[in-house]
CSV table of C-alpha atoms in Angstrom, one decimal:
chain,number,residue,atom,x,y,z
A,185,MET,CA,30.5,2.1,32.3
A,186,ASP,CA,34.1,1.1,31.5
A,187,LYS,CA,36.3,1.5,34.6
A,188,PHE,CA,39.5,1.1,32.6
A,189,LYS,CA,40.8,4.5,31.4
A,190,HIS,CA,42.7,4.0,28.1
A,191,GLN,CA,46.2,5.4,27.8
A,192,HIS,CA,47.9,6.8,24.8
A,193,PHE,CA,51.6,7.5,24.1
A,194,ALA,CA,53.8,9.1,21.5
A,195,MET,CA,57.3,7.7,21.0
A,196,TYR,CA,60.3,8.4,18.9
A,197,LYS,CA,61.1,4.9,17.8
A,198,PRO,CA,64.8,4.6,17.1
A,199,ASP,CA,66.2,2.7,14.1
A,200,GLY,CA,67.1,-0.9,14.9
A,201,TYR,CA,64.0,-1.7,17.0
A,202,LEU,CA,60.9,-3.7,16.2
A,203,SER,CA,57.5,-2.0,16.6
A,204,GLN,CA,56.4,-4.6,19.2
A,205,PHE,CA,56.7,-5.5,22.8
A,206,THR,CA,56.9,-9.3,22.8
A,207,ASN,CA,58.8,-11.7,20.6
A,208,ASN,CA,57.3,-15.0,19.9
A,209,ASP,CA,59.6,-15.7,16.9
A,210,VAL,CA,62.7,-17.7,17.9
A,211,SER,CA,64.6,-16.4,14.8
A,212,LYS,CA,64.2,-12.9,16.2
A,213,ASN,CA,65.5,-13.6,19.7
A,214,LYS,CA,68.2,-10.9,19.6
A,215,LYS,CA,65.9,-8.2,18.2
A,216,LYS,CA,65.4,-5.0,20.2
A,217,LEU,CA,61.8,-4.3,21.4
A,218,LEU,CA,59.9,-1.2,22.5
A,219,GLY,CA,59.5,-2.3,26.1
A,220,GLU,CA,63.1,-1.4,26.8
A,221,PHE,CA,62.1,2.3,26.8
A,222,TYR,CA,59.2,2.6,29.2
A,223,ALA,CA,57.0,0.7,31.7
A,224,PHE,CA,54.1,0.6,29.3
A,225,PRO,CA,50.7,-0.8,30.4
A,226,LYS,CA,50.1,-4.5,29.9
A,227,ASN,CA,47.7,-4.3,27.0
A,228,ILE,CA,49.6,-1.6,25.0
A,229,MET,CA,49.7,-1.8,21.2
A,230,ALA,CA,51.5,0.1,18.5
A,231,ILE,CA,49.2,2.0,16.1
A,232,GLY,CA,50.6,0.9,12.8
A,233,ARG,CA,54.3,0.1,12.6
A,234,LEU,CA,57.7,1.3,11.5
A,235,ASP,CA,59.9,-1.4,10.1
A,236,GLU,CA,63.2,-2.1,12.0
A,237,PRO,CA,65.5,0.3,10.0
A,238,SER,CA,62.9,3.1,10.1
A,239,GLU,CA,62.5,5.6,12.9
A,240,GLY,CA,60.3,8.5,14.1
A,241,LEU,CA,56.9,9.0,15.5
A,242,LEU,CA,55.1,5.9,16.7
A,243,LEU,CA,51.7,6.2,18.5
A,244,LEU,CA,50.8,3.6,21.1
A,245,THR,CA,47.4,2.9,22.8
A,246,THR,CA,45.5,0.5,25.0
A,247,ASN,CA,42.4,1.2,22.8
A,248,GLY,CA,41.8,-1.0,19.8
A,249,ARG,CA,39.2,1.4,18.3
A,250,THR,CA,41.6,4.3,18.5
A,251,SER,CA,44.2,2.2,16.8
A,252,GLU,CA,41.9,1.2,14.0
A,253,PHE,CA,40.7,4.8,13.4
A,254,ILE,CA,44.3,6.1,13.1
A,255,ARG,CA,45.3,3.3,10.8
A,256,SER,CA,42.4,4.1,8.5
A,257,ARG,CA,42.8,6.0,5.3
A,258,LYS,CA,41.5,9.2,6.8
A,259,ILE,CA,44.6,10.1,8.8
A,260,GLU,CA,47.7,11.6,7.1
A,261,LYS,CA,51.2,10.1,7.9
A,262,GLU,CA,54.1,12.4,6.9
A,263,TYR,CA,57.6,11.0,6.4
A,264,LEU,CA,61.0,12.5,5.6
A,265,ALA,CA,62.9,10.2,3.3
A,266,GLN,CA,66.6,10.4,2.4
A,267,ILE,CA,66.9,8.8,-1.0
A,268,ASP,CA,69.7,7.5,-3.1
A,269,GLY,CA,70.5,9.9,-5.8
A,270,ASN,CA,69.2,13.4,-6.7
A,271,ILE,CA,65.5,12.8,-7.2
A,272,THR,CA,64.0,14.2,-10.4
A,273,SER,CA,60.8,16.3,-10.8
A,274,ASN,CA,59.5,13.5,-13.0
A,275,ALA,CA,60.0,10.9,-10.2
A,276,ILE,CA,58.2,13.3,-7.7
A,277,GLU,CA,55.2,13.6,-10.1
A,278,MET,CA,55.0,9.9,-10.5
A,279,LEU,CA,55.0,9.5,-6.7
A,280,LYS,CA,52.3,12.1,-6.3
A,281,LYS,CA,50.0,10.4,-8.8
A,282,GLY,CA,50.5,6.9,-7.3
A,283,VAL,CA,52.9,4.1,-8.3
A,284,GLU,CA,52.6,0.4,-8.6
A,285,ILE,CA,54.2,-1.6,-5.7
A,286,SER,CA,53.9,-5.2,-4.5
A,287,VAL,CA,51.7,-5.9,-1.5
A,288,GLU,CA,51.6,-9.5,-0.3
A,289,GLY,CA,52.8,-10.7,-3.7
A,290,LYS,CA,50.1,-8.7,-5.6
A,291,LYS,CA,50.4,-5.6,-7.7
A,292,TYR,CA,49.0,-2.5,-5.9
A,293,LEU,CA,48.6,1.1,-7.1
A,294,THR,CA,49.3,3.6,-4.3
A,295,ASN,CA,46.8,6.4,-3.7
A,296,PRO,CA,47.8,9.9,-4.8
A,297,CYS,CA,49.8,11.7,-2.2
A,298,GLU,CA,51.8,14.8,-1.3
A,299,VAL,CA,55.5,14.8,-2.2
A,300,SER,CA,58.0,17.6,-2.2
A,301,LYS,CA,61.8,17.8,-2.4
A,302,LEU,CA,63.5,19.4,0.5
A,303,ASN,CA,66.0,22.1,-0.3
A,304,GLU,CA,68.1,21.4,2.8
A,305,HIS,CA,68.9,18.3,4.8
A,306,PRO,CA,66.5,18.2,7.8
A,307,VAL,CA,68.1,18.4,11.3
A,308,LEU,CA,67.6,15.0,12.8
A,309,PRO,CA,69.2,13.0,15.6
A,310,LYS,CA,72.0,10.6,14.8
A,311,ARG,CA,71.0,7.1,13.9
A,312,ASN,CA,72.1,4.0,15.8
A,313,LYS,CA,73.2,2.4,12.5
A,314,LYS,CA,75.1,4.7,10.1
A,315,ILE,CA,73.9,5.3,6.6
A,316,ARG,CA,76.5,5.5,3.8
A,317,ASP,CA,78.1,8.9,3.3
A,318,ASP,CA,78.3,11.2,0.2
A,319,ARG,CA,81.4,9.3,-1.0
A,320,HIS,CA,79.0,6.8,-2.4
A,321,GLY,CA,77.1,9.3,-4.5
A,322,PRO,CA,74.6,12.1,-3.9
A,323,THR,CA,71.5,11.8,-1.8
A,324,SER,CA,68.4,14.0,-1.5
A,325,TRP,CA,65.5,14.4,0.9
A,326,ILE,CA,61.8,14.4,0.3
A,327,SER,CA,58.7,14.9,2.4
A,328,ILE,CA,56.0,12.4,1.6
A,329,THR,CA,52.5,12.4,3.1
A,330,ILE,CA,50.3,9.3,2.6
A,331,THR,CA,46.9,8.3,4.0
A,332,GLU,CA,47.4,4.6,3.7
A,333,GLY,CA,50.0,2.4,5.3
A,334,LYS,CA,51.0,-0.7,3.4
A,335,TYR,CA,54.0,-2.7,4.6
A,336,ARG,CA,57.2,-0.8,3.7
A,337,GLN,CA,55.1,1.4,1.5
A,338,VAL,CA,57.3,4.5,1.3
A,339,ARG,CA,60.4,2.5,0.7
A,340,LYS,CA,58.7,0.5,-2.1
A,341,MET,CA,57.3,3.7,-3.7
A,342,THR,CA,60.7,5.5,-3.9
A,343,ALA,CA,62.3,2.3,-5.2
A,344,ALA,CA,59.6,2.0,-7.9
A,345,VAL,CA,60.6,5.4,-9.3
A,346,GLY,CA,64.3,4.6,-9.2
A,347,PHE,CA,65.4,6.3,-6.0
A,348,PRO,CA,65.7,3.8,-3.1
A,349,THR,CA,65.1,5.1,0.5
A,350,LEU,CA,68.2,5.1,2.7
A,351,ARG,CA,66.7,6.7,5.8
A,352,LEU,CA,63.0,7.0,6.7
A,353,VAL,CA,61.7,9.1,9.5
A,354,ARG,CA,57.9,9.5,10.3
A,355,VAL,CA,57.4,13.0,11.5
A,356,ARG,CA,53.6,13.4,11.8
A,357,ILE,CA,50.5,11.3,12.2
A,358,GLY,CA,47.4,13.5,11.9
A,359,HIS,CA,47.9,16.5,14.1
A,360,ILE,CA,50.5,14.9,16.3
A,361,LYS,CA,54.1,15.8,15.4
A,362,LEU,CA,57.5,14.4,16.3
A,363,GLN,CA,58.9,17.9,16.9
A,364,ASN,CA,61.9,17.9,19.1
A,365,MET,CA,61.6,14.4,20.6
A,366,ILE,CA,64.8,12.4,20.8
A,367,PRO,CA,65.2,8.6,19.9
A,368,GLY,CA,63.7,6.5,22.7
A,369,GLU,CA,61.6,9.3,24.2
A,370,VAL,CA,58.1,8.5,25.3
A,371,LYS,CA,55.3,11.0,26.2
A,372,LYS,CA,51.8,10.4,27.4
A,373,ILE,CA,49.3,12.1,25.1
A,374,ASN,CA,45.6,12.6,24.7
A,375,LEU,CA,43.9,11.3,21.6
């Protein structure tokens, strides 16, 4: 019997932080890491990642099997994306069907997914790094739910249909939601 009881956490990863705890890359010495927010257990790992400018729900665990299951294609990941321009219904349909992006230098067709345009800007906390304002042209918001998680996938998808992502917030992984968490907040959870 395993004496070690695994621990799981939900965190609101702020923009400007790497989804990691240690930094072995000398070129990234001044990067901000997740360990600044909480005294995590020694063998903690992020389940999937959010790139440095992205924010939102990040799950963490001490259990590699849990991590692998959640990263599998069975679990939905929902994002809110603020995009450059007023997205068209044609672009939304293209995203829903799947678009071609580059993954590790090779062409990749994304799986069909759920996409909808939001009628109003979502209420979200302020970012650490400001995004351009409306003086630089209109923006719009979409909700996009995917079951895969390629590197910078949502950003690549919206760019592929002509509407680059300006702000990306993961709001749900499976049944776990970001809800009213604030940037940097960490909660113990059961998985």
